[in-house]
CSV table of C-alpha atoms and ligand atoms in Angstrom, one decimal:
chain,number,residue,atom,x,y,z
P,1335,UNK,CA,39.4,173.6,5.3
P,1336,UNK,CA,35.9,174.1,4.9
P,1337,UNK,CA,34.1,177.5,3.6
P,1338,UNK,CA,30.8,178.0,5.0
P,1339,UNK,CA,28.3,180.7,2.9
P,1340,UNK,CA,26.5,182.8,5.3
P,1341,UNK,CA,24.1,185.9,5.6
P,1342,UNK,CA,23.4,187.3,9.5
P,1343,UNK,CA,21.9,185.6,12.6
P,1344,UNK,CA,21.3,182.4,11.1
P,1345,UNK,CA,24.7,181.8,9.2
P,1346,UNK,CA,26.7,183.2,12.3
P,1347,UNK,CA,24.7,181.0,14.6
P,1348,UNK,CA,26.0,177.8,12.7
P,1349,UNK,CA,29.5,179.6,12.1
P,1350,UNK,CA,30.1,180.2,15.2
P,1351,UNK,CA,29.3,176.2,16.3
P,1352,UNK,CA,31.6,175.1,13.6
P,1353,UNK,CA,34.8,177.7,14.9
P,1354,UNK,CA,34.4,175.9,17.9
P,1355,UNK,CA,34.9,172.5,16.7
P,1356,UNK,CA,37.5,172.7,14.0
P,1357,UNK,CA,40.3,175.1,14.0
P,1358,UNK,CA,39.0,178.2,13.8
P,1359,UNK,CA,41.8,179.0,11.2
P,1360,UNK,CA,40.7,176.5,9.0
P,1361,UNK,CA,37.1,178.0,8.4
P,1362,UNK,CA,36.1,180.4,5.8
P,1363,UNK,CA,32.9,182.3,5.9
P,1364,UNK,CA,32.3,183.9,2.8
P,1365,UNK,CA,29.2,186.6,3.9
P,1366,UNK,CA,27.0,188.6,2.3
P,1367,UNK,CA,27.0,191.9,1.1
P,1368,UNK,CA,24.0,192.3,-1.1
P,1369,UNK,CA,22.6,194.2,2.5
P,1370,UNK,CA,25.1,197.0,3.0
P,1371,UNK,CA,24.4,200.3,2.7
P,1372,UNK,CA,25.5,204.4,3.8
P,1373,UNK,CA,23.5,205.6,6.6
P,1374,UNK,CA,24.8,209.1,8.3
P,1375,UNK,CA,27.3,208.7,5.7
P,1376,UNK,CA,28.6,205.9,7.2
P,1377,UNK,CA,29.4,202.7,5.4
P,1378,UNK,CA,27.8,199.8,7.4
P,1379,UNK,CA,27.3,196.0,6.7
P,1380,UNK,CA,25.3,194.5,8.7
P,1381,UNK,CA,25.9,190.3,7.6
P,1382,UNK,CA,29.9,190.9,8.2
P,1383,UNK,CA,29.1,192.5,11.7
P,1384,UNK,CA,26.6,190.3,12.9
P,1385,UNK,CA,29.4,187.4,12.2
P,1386,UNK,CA,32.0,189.0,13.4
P,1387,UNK,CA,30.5,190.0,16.7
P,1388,UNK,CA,29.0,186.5,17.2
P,1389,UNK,CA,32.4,184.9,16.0
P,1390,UNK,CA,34.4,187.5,18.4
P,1391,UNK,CA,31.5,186.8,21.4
P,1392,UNK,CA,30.4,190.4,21.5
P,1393,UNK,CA,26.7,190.2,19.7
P,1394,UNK,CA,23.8,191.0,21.5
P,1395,UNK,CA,21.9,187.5,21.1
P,1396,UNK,CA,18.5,188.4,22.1
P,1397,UNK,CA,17.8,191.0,19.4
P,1398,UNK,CA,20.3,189.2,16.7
P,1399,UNK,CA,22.4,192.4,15.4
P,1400,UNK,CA,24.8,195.0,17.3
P,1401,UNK,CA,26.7,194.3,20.7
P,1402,UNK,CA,25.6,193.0,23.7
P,1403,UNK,CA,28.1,195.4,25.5
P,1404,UNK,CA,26.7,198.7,23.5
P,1405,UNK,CA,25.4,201.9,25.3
P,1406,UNK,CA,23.1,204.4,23.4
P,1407,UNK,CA,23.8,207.8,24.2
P,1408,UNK,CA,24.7,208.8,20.4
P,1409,UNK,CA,21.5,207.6,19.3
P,1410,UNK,CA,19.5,209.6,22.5
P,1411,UNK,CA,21.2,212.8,21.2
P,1412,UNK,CA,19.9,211.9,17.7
P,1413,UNK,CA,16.6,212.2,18.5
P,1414,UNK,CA,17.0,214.9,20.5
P,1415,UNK,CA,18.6,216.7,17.9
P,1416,UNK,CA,15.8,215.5,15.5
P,1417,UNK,CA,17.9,213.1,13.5
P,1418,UNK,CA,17.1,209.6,12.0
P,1419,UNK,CA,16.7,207.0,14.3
P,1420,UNK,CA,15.5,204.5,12.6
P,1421,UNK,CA,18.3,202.2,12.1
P,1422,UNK,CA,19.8,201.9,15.2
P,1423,UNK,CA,23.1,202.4,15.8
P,1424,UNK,CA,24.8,201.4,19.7
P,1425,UNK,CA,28.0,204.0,20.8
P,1426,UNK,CA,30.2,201.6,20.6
P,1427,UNK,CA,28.8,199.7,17.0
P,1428,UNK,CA,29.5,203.4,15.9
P,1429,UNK,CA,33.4,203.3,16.3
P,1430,UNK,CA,33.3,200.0,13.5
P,1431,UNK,CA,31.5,201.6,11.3
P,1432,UNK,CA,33.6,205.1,11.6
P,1433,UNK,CA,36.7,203.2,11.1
P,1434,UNK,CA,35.4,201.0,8.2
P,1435,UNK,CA,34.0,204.0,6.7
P,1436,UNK,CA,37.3,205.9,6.8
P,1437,UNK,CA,39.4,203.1,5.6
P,1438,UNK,CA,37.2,202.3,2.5
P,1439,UNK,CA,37.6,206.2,1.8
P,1440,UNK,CA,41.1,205.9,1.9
P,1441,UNK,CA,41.3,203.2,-0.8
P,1442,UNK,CA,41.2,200.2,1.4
P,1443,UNK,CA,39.2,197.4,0.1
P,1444,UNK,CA,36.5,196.1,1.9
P,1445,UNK,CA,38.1,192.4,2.5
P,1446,UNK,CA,41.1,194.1,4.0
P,1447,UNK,CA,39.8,196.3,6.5
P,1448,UNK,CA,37.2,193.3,7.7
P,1449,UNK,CA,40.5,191.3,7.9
P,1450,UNK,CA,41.9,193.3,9.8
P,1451,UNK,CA,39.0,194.7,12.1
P,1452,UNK,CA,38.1,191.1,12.7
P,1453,UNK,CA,41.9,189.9,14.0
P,1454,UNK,CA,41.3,193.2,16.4
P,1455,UNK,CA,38.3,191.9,17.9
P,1456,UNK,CA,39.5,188.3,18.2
P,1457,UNK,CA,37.9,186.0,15.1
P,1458,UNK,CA,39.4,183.3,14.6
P,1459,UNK,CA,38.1,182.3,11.5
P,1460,UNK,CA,38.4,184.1,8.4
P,1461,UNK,CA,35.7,186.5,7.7
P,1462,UNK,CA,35.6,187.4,3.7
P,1463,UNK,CA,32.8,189.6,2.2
P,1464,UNK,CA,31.3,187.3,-0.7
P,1465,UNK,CA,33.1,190.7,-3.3
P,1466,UNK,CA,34.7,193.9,-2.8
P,1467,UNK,CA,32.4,195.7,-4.8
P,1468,UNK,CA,29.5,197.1,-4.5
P,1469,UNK,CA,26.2,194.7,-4.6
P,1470,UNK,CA,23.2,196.5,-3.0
P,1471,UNK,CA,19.9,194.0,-2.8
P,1472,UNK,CA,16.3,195.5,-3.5
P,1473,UNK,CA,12.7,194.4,-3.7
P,1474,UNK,CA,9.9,194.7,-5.7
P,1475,UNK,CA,7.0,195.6,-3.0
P,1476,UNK,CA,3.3,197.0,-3.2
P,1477,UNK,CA,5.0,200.0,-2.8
P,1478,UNK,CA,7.0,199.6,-5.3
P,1479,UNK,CA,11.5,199.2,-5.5
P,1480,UNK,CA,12.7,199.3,-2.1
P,1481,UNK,CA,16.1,199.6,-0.9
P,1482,UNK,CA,17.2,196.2,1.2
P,1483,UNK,CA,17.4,198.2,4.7
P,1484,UNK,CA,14.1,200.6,4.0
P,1485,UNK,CA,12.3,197.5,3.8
P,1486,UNK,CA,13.8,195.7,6.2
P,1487,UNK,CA,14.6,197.2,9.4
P,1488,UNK,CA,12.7,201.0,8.4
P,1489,UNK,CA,9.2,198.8,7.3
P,1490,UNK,CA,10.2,195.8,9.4
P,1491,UNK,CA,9.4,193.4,6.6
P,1492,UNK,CA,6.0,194.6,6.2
P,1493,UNK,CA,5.6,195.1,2.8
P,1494,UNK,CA,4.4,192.3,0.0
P,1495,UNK,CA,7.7,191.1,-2.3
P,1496,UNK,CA,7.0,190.2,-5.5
P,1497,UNK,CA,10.9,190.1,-6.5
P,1498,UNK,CA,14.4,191.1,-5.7
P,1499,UNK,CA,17.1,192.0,-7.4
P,1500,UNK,CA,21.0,192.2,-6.8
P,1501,UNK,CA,21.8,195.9,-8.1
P,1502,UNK,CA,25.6,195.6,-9.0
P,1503,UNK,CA,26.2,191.6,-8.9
P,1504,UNK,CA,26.4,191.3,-12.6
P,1505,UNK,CA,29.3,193.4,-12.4
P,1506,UNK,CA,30.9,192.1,-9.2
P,1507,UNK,CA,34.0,190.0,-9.2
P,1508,UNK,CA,33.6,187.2,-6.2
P,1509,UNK,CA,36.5,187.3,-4.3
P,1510,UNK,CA,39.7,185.4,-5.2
P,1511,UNK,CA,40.2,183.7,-1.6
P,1512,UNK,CA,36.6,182.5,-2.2
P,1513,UNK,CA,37.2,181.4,-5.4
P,1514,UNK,CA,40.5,179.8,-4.6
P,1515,UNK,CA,39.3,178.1,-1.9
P,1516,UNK,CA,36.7,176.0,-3.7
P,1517,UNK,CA,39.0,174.9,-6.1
P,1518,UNK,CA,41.5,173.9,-3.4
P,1519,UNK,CA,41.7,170.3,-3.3
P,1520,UNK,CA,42.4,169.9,0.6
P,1521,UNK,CA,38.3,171.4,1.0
P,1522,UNK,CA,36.1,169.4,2.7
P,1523,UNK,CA,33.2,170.8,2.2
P,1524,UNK,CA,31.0,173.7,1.5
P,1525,UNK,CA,28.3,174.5,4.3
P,1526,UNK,CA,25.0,176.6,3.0
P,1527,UNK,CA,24.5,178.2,7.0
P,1528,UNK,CA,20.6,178.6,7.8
P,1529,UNK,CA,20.7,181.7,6.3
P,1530,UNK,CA,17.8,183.3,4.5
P,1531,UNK,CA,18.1,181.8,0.9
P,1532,UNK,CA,16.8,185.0,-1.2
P,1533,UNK,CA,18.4,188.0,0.6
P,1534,UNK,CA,21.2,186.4,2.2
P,1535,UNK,CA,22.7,183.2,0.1
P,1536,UNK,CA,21.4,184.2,-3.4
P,1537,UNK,CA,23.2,187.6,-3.6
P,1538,UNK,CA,26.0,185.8,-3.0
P,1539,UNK,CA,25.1,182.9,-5.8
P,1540,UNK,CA,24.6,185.5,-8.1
P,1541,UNK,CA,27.9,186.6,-8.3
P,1542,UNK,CA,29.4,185.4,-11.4
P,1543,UNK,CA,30.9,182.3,-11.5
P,1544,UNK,CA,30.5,181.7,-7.9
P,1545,UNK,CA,27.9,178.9,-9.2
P,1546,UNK,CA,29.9,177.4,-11.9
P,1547,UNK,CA,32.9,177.2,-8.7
P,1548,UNK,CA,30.9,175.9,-6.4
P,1549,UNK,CA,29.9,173.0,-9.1
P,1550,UNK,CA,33.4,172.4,-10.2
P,1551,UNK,CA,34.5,171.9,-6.3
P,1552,UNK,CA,35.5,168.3,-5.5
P,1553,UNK,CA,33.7,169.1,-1.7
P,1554,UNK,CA,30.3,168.3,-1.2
P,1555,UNK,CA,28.3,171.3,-0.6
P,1556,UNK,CA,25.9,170.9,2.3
P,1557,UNK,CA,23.0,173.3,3.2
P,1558,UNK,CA,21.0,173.5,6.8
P,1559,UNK,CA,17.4,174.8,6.2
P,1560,UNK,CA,16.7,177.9,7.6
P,1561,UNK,CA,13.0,176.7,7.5
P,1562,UNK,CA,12.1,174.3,10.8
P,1563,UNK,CA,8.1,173.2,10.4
P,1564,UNK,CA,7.1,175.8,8.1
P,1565,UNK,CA,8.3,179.2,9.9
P,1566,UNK,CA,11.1,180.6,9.8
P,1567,UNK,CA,13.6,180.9,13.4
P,1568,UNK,CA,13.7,184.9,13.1
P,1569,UNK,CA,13.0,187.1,10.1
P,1570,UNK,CA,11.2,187.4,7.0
P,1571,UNK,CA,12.4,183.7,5.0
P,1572,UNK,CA,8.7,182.3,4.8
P,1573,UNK,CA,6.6,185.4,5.0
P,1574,UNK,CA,8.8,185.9,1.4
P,1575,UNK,CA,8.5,182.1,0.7
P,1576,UNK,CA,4.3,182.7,0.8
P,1577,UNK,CA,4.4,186.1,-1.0
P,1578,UNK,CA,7.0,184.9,-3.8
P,1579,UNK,CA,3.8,181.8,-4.4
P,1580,UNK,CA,6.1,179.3,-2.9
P,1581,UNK,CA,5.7,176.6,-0.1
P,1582,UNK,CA,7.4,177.7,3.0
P,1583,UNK,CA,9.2,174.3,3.8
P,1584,UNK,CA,12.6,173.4,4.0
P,1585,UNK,CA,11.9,171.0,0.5
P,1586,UNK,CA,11.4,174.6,-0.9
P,1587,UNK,CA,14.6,176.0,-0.1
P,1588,UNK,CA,16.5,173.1,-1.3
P,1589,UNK,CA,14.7,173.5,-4.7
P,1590,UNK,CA,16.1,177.2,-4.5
P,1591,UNK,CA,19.6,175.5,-4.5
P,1592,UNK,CA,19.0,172.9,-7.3
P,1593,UNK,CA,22.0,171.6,-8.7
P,1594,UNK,CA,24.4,172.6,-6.1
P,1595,UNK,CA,23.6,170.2,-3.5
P,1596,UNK,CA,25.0,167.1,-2.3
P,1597,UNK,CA,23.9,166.6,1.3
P,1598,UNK,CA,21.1,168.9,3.6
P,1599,UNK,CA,20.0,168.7,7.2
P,1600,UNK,CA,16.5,169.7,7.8
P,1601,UNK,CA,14.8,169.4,11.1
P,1602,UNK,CA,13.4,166.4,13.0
P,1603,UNK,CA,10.1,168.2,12.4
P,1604,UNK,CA,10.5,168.0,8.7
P,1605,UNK,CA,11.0,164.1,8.9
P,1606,UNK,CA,8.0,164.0,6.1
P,1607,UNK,CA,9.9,166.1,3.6
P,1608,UNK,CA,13.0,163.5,3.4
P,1609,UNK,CA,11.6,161.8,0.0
P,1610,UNK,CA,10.8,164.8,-2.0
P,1611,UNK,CA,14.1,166.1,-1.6
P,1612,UNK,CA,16.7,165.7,-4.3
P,1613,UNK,CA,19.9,165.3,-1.8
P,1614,UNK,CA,21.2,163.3,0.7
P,1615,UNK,CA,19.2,164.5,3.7
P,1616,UNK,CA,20.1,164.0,7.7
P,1617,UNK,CA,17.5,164.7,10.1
P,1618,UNK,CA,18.6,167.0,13.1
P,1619,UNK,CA,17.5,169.2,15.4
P,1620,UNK,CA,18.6,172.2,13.8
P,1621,UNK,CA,16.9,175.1,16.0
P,1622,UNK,CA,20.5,176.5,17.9
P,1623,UNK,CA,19.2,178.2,21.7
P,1624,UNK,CA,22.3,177.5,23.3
P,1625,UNK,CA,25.9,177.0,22.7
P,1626,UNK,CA,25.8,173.3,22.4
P,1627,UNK,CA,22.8,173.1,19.9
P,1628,UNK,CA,25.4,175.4,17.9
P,1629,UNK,CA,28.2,173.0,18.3
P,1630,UNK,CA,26.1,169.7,17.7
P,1631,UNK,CA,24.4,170.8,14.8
P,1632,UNK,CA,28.2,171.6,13.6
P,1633,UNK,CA,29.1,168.3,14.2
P,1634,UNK,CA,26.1,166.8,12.5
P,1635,UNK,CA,27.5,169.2,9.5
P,1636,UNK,CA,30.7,168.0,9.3
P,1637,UNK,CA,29.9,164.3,9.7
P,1638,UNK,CA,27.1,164.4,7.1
P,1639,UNK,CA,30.0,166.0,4.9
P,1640,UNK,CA,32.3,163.1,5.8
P,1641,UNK,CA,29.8,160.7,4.9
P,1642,UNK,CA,29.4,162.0,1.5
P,1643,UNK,CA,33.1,162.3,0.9
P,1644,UNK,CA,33.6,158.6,1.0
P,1645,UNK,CA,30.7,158.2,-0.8
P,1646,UNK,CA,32.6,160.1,-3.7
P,1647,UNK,CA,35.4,158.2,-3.0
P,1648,UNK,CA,33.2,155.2,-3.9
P,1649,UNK,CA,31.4,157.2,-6.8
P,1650,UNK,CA,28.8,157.0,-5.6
P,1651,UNK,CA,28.3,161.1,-5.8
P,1652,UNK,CA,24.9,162.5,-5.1
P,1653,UNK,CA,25.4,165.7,-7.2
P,1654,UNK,CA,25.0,164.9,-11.0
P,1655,UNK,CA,26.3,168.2,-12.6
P,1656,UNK,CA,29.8,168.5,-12.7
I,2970,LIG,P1,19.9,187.9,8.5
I,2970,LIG,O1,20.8,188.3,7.3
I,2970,LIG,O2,20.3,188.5,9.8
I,2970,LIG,O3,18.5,187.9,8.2
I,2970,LIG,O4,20.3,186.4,8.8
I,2970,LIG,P2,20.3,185.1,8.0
I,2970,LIG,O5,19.8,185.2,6.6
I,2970,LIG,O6,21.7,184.4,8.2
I,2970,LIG,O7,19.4,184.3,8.9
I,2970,LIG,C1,18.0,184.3,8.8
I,2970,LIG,C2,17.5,182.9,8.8
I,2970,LIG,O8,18.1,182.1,9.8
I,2970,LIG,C3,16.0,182.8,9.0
I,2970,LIG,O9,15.4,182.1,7.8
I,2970,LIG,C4,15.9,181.9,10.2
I,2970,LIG,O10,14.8,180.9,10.1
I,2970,LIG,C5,17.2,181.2,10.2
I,2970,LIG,N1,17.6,180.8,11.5
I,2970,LIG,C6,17.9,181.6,12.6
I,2970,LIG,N2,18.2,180.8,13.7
I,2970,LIG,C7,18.1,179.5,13.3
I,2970,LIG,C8,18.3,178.3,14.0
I,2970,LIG,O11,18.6,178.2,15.2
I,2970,LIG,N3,18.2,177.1,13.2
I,2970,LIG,C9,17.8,177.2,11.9
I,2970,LIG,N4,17.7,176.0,11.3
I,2970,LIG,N5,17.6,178.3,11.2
I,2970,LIG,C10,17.8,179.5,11.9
């Protein structure tokens, strides 16, 4: 088994290479949450949908969220009718987050009905929001607390973040499968995906205990930077990285994960960082275009994780905290 700890386009892209070289049924990807929110009274999270679309083969790849198979006529009559527009929502996007919506008002939790939504659409791996309660991420900006998806997709990044905060994680239980899993002793390994690390895998760190599980696991714990020569893939990682006062590098982002890793691939590109970084560290090419560079970079994954499994076999560990 392995569980794999993922936010949107980035952990998906990497998800989606390793459900196609393992069992599917075999992989766990715990997701955020920390980016949900109620639009047009409508509960939508984005992270779980972008990995179950790209999981299921239904995302729309060139712009990194919704369906590749969407039309837009509920969002034309929006505007017509003078309604908000700004977070777009496609027809048939619409129906998941109707259905969602009216399950989770009906007392279902939110693991159950993405259970169950994902079988329907054909995942084969097991998609498990990181809690079932409520964690909503926000950001300290020059114009002042934001709400995760007014910055984001309203004010496109634009503002200056000077720091986030997880509104509800203190108080959120991770889930139990999660949990469980990383104690199970037939885990392999953990996978960190490329995922931005401050919106999309620390909300899901900050959970307690997740950290103190994650160190107690017996499988290494791997992370792929999101962070290829200084610039992020897609999105806002090292605009944050710059505005936070930190080096945008994939050294950085390691640092962000201190104590928890044992192995990390960074790019070819990033051959210069290998000696400042505290882990075991394979060089890659770890930009994913095509279907392949998903399933490779998968490969390299796993076989870095293999690698450091017999290395703990010899104790000859990497991770120092225990
Ligand atoms: P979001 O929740 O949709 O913003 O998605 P994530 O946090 O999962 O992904 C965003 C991060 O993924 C960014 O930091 C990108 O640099 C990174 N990313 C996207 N595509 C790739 C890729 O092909 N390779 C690598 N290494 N990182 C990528």
């Amino acid at each position: 088994m392995i569980v794999a700890l993922s936010g949107g386009v980035g952990g998906a892209k990497l998800a989606l290479g390793l459900s196609r070289i393992m069992p599917p049924e075999n992989l766990l990807v715990v997701v955020n949450t920390g980016d949900d929110f109620e639009h047009l009274g409508l509960s939508i999270s984005p992270d779980i949908d972008t990995v179950a679309y790209t999981l299921a083969g239904l995302a729309n790849r060139e712009v990194g969220w919704g369906r590749h198979d969407e039309t837009w006529s509920f969002m034309e009559t929006m505007d017509a009718l003078g309604g908000e527009t700004w977070f777009r929502l496609g027809d048939r996007d619409i129906a998941l987050h109707v259905e969602r919506t009216r399950r989770l008002k009906s007392g279902e939790n939110l693991s159950s009905v993405t259970a169950d939504l994902c079988r329907r659409m054909g995942v084969g791996p097991r998609v498990l929001p990181m809690t079932d309660d409520p964690v909503r991420t926000r950001l300290l900006t020059n114009q002042g607390w934001l709400d995760f998806q007014e910055y984001f997709v309203h004010q496109r990044c634009e503002p200056v973040v000077s720091e986030l905060q997880f509104q509800g994680a203190g108080a959120a239980k991770a889930h139990p499968d999660f949990l469980a899993a990383l104690a199970d002793a037939s885990l392999e390994a953990v996978v960190i995906c490329p995922s931005n690390p401050f919106i999309s895998v620390e909300p899901i760190l900050a959970i307690p205990g997740v950290r103190a599980a994650l160190i107690a696991s017996k499988a290494p714990i791997i992370a792929v930077s999101p962070i290829i020569a200084g610039r992020a893939v897609k999105g806002p990682t090292a605009k944050m990285m710059t505005e936070l006062g930190l080096d945008a590098t994939a050294g950085t982002v390691a640092e962000r994960y201190n104590d928890l890793l044992d192995g990390y691939v960074i790019d070819n590109a990033d051959m210069s960082e290998v000696v400042s970084i505290d882990a075991r560290v394979t060089l890659a090419q770890t930009l994913m275009t095509t279907l392949e560079d998903r399933e490779s970079l998968a490969r390299i994954v796993l076989d870095a994780a293999a690698v450091l499994r017999r290395r703990e076999l010899r104790g000859l560990r990497h991770r120092t905290a225990q």
